[in-house]
mmCIF file of C-alpha atoms in Angstrom:
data_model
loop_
_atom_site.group_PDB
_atom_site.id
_atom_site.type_symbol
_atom_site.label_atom_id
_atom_site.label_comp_id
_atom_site.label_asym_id
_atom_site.label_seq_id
_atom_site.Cartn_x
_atom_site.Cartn_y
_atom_site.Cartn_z
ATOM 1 C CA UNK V 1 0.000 0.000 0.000
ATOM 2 C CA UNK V 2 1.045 3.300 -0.935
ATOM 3 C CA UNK V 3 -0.202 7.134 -0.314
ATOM 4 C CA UNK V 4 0.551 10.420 -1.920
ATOM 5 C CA UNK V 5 0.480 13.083 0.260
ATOM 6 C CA UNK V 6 0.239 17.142 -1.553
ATOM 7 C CA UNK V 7 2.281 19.179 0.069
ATOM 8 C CA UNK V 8 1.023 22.214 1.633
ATOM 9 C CA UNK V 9 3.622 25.520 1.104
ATOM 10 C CA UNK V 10 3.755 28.839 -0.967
ATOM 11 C CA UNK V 11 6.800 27.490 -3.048
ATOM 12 C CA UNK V 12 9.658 28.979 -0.562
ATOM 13 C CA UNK V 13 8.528 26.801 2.704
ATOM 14 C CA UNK V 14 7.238 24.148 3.810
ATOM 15 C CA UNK V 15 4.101 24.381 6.019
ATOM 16 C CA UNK V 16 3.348 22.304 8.800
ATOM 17 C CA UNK V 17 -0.230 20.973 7.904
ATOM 18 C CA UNK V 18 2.113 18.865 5.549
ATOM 19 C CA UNK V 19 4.060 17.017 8.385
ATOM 20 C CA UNK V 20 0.335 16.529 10.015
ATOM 21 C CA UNK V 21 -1.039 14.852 6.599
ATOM 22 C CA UNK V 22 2.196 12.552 6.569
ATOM 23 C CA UNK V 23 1.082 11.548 10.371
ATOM 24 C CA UNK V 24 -2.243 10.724 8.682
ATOM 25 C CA UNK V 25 -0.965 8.920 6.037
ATOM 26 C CA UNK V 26 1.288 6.700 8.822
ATOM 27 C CA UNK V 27 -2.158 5.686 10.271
ATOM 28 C CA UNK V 28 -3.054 3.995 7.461
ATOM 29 C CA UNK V 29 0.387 2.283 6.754
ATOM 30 C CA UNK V 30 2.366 1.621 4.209
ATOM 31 C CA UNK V 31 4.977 3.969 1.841
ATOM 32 C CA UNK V 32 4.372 7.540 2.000
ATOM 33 C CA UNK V 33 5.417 9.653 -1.278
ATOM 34 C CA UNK V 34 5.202 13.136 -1.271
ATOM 35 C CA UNK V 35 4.780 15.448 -4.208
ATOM 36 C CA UNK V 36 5.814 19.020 -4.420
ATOM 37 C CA UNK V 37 4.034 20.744 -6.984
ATOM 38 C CA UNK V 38 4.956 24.133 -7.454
ATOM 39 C CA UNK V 39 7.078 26.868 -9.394
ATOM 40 C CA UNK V 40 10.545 27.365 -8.103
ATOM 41 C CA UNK V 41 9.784 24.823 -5.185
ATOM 42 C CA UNK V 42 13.085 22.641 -5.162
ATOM 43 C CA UNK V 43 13.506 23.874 -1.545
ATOM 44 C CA UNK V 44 10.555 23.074 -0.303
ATOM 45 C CA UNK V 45 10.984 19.136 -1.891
ATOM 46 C CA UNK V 46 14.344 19.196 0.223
ATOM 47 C CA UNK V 47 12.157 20.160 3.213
ATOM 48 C CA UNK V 48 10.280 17.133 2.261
ATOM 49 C CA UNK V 49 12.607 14.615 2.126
ATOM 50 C CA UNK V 50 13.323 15.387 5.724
ATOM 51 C CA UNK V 51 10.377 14.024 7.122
ATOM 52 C CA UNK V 52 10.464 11.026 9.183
ATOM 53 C CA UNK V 53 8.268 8.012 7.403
ATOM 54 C CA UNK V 54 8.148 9.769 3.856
ATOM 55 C CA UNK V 55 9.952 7.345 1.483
ATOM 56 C CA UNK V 56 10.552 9.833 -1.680
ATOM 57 C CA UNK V 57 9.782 13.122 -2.649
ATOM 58 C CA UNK V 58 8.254 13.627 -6.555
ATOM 59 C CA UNK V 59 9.077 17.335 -7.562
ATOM 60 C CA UNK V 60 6.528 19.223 -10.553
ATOM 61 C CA UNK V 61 7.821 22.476 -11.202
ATOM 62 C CA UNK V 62 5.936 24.953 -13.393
ATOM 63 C CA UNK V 63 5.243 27.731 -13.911
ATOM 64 C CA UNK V 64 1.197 27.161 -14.439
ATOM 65 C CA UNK V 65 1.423 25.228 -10.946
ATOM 66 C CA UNK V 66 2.993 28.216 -8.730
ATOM 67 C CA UNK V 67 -0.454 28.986 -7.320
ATOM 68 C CA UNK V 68 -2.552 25.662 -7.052
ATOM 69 C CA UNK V 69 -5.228 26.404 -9.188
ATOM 70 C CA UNK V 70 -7.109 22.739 -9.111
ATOM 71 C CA UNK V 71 -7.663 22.242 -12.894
ATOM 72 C CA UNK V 72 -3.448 21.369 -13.869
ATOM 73 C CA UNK V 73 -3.123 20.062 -10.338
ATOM 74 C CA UNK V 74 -6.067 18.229 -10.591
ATOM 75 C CA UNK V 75 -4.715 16.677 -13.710
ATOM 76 C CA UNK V 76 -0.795 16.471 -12.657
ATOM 77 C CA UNK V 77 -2.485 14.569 -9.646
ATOM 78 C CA UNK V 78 -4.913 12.021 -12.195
ATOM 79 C CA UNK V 79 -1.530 11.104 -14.159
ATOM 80 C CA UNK V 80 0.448 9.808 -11.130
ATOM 81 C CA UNK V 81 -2.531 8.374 -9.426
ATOM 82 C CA UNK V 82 -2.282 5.016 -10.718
ATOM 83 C CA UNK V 83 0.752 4.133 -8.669
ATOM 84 C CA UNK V 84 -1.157 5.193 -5.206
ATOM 85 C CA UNK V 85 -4.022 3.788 -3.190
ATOM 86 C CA UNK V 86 -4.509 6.390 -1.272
ATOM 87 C CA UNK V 87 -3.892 10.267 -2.157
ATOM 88 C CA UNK V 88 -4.011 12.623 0.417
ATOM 89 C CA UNK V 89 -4.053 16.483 0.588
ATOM 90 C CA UNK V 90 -4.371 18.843 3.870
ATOM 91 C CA UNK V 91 -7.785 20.304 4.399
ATOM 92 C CA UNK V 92 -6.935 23.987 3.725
ATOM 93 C CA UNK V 93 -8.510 26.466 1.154
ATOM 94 C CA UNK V 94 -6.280 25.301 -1.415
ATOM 95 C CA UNK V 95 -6.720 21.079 -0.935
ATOM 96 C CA UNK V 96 -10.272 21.387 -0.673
ATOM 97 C CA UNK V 97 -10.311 23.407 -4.033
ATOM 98 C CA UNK V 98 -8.159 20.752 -5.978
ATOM 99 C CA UNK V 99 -8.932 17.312 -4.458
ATOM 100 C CA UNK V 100 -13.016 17.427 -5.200
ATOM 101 C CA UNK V 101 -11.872 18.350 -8.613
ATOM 102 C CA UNK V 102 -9.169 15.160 -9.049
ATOM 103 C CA UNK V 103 -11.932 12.613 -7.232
ATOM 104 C CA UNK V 104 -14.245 13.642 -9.672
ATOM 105 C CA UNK V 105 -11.681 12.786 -12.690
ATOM 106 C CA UNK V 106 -10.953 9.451 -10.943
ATOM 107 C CA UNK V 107 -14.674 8.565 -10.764
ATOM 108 C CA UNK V 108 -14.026 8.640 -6.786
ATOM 109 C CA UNK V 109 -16.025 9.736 -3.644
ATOM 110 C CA UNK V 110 -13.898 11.815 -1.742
ATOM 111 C CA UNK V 111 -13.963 11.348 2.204
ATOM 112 C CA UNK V 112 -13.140 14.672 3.630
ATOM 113 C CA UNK V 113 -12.251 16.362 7.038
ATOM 114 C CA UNK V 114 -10.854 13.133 8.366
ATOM 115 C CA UNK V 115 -10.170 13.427 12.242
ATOM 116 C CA UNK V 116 -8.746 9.631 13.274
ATOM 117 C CA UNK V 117 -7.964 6.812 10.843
ATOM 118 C CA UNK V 118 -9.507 3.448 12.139
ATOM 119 C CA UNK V 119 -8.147 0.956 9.834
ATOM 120 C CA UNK V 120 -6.560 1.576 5.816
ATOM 121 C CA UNK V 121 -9.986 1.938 4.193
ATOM 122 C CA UNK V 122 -11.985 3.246 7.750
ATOM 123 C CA UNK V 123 -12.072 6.900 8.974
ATOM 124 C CA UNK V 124 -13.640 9.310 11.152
ATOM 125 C CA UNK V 125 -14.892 12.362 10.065
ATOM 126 C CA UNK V 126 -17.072 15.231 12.048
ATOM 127 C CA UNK V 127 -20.681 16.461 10.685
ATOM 128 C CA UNK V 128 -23.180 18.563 11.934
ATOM 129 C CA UNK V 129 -20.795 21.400 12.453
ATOM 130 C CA UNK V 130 -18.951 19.029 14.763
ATOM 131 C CA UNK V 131 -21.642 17.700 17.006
ATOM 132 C CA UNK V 132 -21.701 14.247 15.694
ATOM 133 C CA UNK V 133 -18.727 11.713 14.087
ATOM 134 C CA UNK V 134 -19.153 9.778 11.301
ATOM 135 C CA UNK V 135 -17.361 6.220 10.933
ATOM 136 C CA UNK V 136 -16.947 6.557 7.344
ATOM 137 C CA UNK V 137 -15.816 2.830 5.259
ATOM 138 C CA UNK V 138 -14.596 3.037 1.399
ATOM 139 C CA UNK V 139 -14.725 0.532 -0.756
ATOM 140 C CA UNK V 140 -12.730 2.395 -2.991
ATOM 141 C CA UNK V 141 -10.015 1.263 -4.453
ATOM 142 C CA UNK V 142 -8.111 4.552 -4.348
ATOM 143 C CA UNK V 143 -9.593 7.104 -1.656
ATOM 144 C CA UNK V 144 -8.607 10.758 -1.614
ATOM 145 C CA UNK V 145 -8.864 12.379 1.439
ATOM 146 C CA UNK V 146 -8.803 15.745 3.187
ATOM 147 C CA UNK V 147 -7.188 15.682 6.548
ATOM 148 C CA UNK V 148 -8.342 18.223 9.108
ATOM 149 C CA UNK V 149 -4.623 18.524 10.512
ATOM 150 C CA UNK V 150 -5.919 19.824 13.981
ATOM 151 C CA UNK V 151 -6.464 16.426 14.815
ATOM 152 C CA UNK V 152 -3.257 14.961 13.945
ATOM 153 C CA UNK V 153 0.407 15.835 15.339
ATOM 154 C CA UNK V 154 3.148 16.954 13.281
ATOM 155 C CA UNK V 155 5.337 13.779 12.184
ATOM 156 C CA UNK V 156 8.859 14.616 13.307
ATOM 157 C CA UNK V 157 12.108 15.225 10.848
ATOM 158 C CA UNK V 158 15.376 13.464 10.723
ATOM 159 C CA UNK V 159 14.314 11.704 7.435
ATOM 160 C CA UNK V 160 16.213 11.167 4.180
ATOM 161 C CA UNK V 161 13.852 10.336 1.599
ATOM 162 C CA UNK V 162 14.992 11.007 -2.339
ATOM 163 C CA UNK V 163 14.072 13.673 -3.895
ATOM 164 C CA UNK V 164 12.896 12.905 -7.896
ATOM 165 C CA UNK V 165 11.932 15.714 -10.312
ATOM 166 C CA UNK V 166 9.210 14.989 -13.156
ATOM 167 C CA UNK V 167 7.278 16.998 -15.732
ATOM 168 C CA UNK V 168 3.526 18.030 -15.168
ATOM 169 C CA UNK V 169 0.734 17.341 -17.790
ATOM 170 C CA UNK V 170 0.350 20.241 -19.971
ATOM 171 C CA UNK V 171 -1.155 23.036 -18.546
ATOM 172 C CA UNK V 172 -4.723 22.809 -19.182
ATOM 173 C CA UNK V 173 -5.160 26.438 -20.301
ATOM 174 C CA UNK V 174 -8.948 26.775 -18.652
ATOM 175 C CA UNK V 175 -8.138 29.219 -15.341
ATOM 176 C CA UNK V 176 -6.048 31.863 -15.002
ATOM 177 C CA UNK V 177 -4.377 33.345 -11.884
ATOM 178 C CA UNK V 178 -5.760 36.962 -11.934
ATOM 179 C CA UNK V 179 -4.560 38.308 -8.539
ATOM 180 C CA UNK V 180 -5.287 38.040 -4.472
ATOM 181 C CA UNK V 181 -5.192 40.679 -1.777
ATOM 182 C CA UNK V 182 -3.515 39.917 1.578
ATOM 183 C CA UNK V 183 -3.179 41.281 4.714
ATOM 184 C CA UNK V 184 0.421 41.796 6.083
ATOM 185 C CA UNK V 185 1.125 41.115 9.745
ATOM 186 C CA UNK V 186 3.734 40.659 11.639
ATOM 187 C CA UNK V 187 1.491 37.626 14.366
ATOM 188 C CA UNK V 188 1.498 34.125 13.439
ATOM 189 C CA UNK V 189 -1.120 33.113 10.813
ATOM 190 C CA UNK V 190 -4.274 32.242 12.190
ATOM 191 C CA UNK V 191 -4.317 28.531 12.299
ATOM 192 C CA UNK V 192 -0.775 28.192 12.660
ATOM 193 C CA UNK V 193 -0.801 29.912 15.931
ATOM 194 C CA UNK V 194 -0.567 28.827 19.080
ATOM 195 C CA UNK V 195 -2.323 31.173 21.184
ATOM 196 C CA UNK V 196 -5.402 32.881 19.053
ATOM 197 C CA UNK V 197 -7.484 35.456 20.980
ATOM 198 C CA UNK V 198 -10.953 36.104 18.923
ATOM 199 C CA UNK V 199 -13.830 38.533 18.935
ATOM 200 C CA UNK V 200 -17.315 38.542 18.667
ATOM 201 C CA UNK V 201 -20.412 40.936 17.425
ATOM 202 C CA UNK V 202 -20.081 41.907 21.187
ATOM 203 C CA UNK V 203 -16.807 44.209 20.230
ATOM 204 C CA UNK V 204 -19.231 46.344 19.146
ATOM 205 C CA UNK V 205 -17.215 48.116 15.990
ATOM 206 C CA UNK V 206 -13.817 46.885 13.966
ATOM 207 C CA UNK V 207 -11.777 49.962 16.025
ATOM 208 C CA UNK V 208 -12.666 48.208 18.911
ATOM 209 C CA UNK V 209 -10.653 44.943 18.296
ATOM 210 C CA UNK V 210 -8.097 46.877 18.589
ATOM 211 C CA UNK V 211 -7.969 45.941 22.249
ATOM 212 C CA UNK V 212 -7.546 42.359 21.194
ATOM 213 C CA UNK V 213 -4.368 43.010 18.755
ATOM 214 C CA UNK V 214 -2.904 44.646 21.705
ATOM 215 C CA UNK V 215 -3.380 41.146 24.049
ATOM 216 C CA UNK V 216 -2.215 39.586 20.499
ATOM 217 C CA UNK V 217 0.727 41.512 20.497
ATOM 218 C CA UNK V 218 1.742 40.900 24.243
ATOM 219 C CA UNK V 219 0.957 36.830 23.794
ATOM 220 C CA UNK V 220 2.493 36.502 20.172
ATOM 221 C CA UNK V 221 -1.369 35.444 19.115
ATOM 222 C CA UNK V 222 -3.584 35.515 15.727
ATOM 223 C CA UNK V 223 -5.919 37.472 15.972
ATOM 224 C CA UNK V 224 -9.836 35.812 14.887
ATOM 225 C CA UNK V 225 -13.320 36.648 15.094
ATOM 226 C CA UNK V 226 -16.632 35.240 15.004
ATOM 227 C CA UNK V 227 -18.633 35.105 11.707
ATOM 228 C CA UNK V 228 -21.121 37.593 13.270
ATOM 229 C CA UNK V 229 -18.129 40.098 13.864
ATOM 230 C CA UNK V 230 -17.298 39.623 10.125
ATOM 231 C CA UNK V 231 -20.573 39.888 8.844
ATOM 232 C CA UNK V 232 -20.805 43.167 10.828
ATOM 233 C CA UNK V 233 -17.958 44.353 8.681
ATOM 234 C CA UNK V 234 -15.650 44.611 11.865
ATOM 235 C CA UNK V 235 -12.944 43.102 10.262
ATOM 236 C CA UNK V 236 -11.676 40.834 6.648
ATOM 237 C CA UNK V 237 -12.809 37.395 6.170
ATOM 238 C CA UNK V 238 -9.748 36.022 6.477
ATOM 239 C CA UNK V 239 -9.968 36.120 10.379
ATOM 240 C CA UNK V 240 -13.303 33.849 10.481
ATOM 241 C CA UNK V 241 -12.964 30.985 13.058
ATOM 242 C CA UNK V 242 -15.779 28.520 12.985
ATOM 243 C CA UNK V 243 -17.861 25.789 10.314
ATOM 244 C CA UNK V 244 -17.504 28.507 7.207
ATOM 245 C CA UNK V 245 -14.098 29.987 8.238
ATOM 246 C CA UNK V 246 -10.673 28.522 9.594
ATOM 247 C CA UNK V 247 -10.230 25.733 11.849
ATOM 248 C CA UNK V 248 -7.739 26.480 14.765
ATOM 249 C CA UNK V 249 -6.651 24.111 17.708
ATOM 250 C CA UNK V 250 -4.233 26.470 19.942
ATOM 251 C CA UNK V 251 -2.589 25.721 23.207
ATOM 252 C CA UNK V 252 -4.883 28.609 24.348
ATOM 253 C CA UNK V 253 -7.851 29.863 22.780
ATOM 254 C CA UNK V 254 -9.378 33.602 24.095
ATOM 255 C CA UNK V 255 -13.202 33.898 22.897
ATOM 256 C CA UNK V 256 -14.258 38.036 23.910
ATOM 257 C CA UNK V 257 -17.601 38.974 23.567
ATOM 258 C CA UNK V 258 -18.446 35.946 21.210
ATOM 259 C CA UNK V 259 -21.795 34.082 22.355
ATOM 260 C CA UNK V 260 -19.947 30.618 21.431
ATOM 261 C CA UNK V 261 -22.497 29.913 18.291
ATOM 262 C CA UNK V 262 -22.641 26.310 16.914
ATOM 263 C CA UNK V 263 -21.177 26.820 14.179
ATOM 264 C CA UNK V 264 -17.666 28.713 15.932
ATOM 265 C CA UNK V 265 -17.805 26.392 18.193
ATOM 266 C CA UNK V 266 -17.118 23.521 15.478
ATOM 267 C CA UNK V 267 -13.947 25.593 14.326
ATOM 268 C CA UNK V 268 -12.506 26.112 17.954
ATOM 269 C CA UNK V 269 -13.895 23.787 20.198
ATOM 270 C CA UNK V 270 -10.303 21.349 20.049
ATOM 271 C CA UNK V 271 -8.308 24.167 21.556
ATOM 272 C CA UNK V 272 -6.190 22.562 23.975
ATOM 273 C CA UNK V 273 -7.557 25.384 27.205
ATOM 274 C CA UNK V 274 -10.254 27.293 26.054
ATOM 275 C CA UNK V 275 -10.957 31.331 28.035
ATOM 276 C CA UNK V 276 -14.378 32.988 27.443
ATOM 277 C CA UNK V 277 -15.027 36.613 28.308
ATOM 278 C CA UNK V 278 -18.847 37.620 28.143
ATOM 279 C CA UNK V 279 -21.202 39.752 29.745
ATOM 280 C CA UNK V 280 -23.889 37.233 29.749
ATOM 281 C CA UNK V 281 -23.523 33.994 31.920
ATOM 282 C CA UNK V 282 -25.998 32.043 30.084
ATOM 283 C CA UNK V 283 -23.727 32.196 26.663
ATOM 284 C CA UNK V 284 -23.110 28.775 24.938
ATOM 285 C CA UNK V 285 -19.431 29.352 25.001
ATOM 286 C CA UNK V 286 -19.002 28.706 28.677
ATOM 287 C CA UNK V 287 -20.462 24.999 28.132
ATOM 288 C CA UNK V 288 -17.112 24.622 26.130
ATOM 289 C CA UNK V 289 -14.222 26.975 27.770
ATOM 290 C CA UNK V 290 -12.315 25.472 30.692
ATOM 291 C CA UNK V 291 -11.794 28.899 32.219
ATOM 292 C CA UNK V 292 -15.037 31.745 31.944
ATOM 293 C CA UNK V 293 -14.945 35.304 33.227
ATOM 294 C CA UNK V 294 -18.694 37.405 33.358
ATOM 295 C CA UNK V 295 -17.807 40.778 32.785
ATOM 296 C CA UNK V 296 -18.294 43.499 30.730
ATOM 297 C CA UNK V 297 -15.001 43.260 27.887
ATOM 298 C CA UNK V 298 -14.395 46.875 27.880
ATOM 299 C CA UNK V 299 -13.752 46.676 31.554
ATOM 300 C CA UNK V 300 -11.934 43.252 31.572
ATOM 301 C CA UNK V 301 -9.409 42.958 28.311
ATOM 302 C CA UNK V 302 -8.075 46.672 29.410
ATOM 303 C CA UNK V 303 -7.283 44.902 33.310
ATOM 304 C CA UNK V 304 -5.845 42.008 31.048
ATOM 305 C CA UNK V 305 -3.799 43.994 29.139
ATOM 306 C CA UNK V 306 -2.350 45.756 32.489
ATOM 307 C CA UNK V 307 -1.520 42.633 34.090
ATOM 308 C CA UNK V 308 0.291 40.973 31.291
ATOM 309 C CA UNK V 309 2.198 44.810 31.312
ATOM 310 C CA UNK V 310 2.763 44.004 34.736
ATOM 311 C CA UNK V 311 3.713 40.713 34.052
ATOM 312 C CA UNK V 312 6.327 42.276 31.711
ATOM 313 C CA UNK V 313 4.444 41.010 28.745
#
């Protein structure tokens, strides 16, 4: 048995949702090949090769692949597919935008958000925004998968796998990169980081949040926010924790003025300690947080902020 794991990285490094596929892909058993697919990514296949349990590296660099749009990934990942019974791909933006895409070219049903791997063709997956888990069997003879890599630890390096560059299928000519806005900052990203502090429609405006990049900056936290506080135009989309945004699993998770909604509470809820701060003790998010504080938050994250000052944070 044999599985393909896509790297996850933005041709220069590496990320780590990549190490916590590979740890996946050791559940299941058997050799573990990653591919690389990128423009100008050579680096990132040496990265590769230096996880523990990976057995080779395949490197496809072009220039059509530097952004992951599915369609040529999709196809680079339908020509080497034949040598793999099981491909697997990180469940971030960019794998859940290529794999559907590549199952549907391999006349495949995709099993997604995997949390635990109970045997080589059984896995557990979470529905109903998290309330429930599915025990999900295949009968596939190749299954692609999407890994939700806050369930899984990072597979340590000290590997030597080989490194082997190929040529990707033709680019398909049918999307075209136009362009993307970011946001710079200078905290972790979001579900990379290890403390995350997040606020609600209870901040009352975006200036107000604010407050919460100063506790950010103090802790060396992302800064997120409920879907209500985005909706309210508070801040960008890209700081949505919950069902329809970005699934985070800190060491310490900070909820402020959130109500602790279903559907955040499906993107948070692993969070190794989770902290609430609301005004209103009945909230949902105090079923969930391991430490909860009723108070107003324009009287309590200014008091935070002091002691952590005092602290010499």
């Amino acid at each position: 048995m044999t599985s393909l794991v896509i790297a996850d990285h933005d041709n220069k490094d590496l990320k780590d949702t990549t190490h916590k596929a590979v740890t996946a892909a050791q559940a299941i058993g058997g050799d573990i090949v990653i591919l690389v697919a990128g423009s100008g990514c050579g680096g990132v296949g040496e990265a590769a090769a230096k996880i523990n349990g990976v057995s080779k590296v395949i490197v496809a660099d072009a220039p059509y692949l530097e952004k992951h749009l599915a369609e040529p990934m999709a196809d680079l990942i339908v020509s080497l597919a034949g040598d793999y019974d099981n491909i697997l791909v990180p469940a971030t933006t960019t794998g859940k935008n290529i794999l559907p895409r590549a199952a549907a070219l391999l006349d495949v049903s995709q099993i997604s958000d995997i949390v635990a791997v109970e045997s080589a063709d059984t896995f557990v997956r979470p529905i109903y925004a998290g309330n429930a888990m599915q025990t999900v069997q295949s009968a596939d003879a190749k299954k692609l998968i999407t890994v939700r890599t806050t369930a899984f630890a990072s597979a340590e390096e000290g590997g030597s796998a080989s490194v082997e560059t190929i040529a990707a299928p033709a680019d398909p000519g049918i999307s075209n990169f136009v362009g993307e806005d970011l946001s710079d900052s200078d905290r972790p990203e979001l579900t990379a980081a290890k403390v995350v502090i997040s606020g609600g429609r209870g901040m009352q405006s975006g200036e107000n949040f604010a407050m919460l990049e100063k506790i950010a900056d103090k802790l060396g936290a992302a800064v997120g926010a409920s879907r209500a506080a985005v909706d309210a135009g508070f801040v960008p989309n890209d700081y949505q924790v919950g069902q329809t945004g970005k699934v985070v699993a800190p060491e310490l998770y900070i909820a402020v003025g959130i109500s602790g909604a279903i559907q955040h509470l499906a993107g948070m809820k692993d969070s190794k300690i989770i902290v609430a701060i609301n005004k209103d003790e009945e909230a949902p998010i105090f079923q969930v947080a391991d430490y909860g504080l009723v108070a107003d938050l324009f009287t309590a994250v200014p008091e935070l902020e002091e002691e952590l000052t005092k602290a010499g944070l």
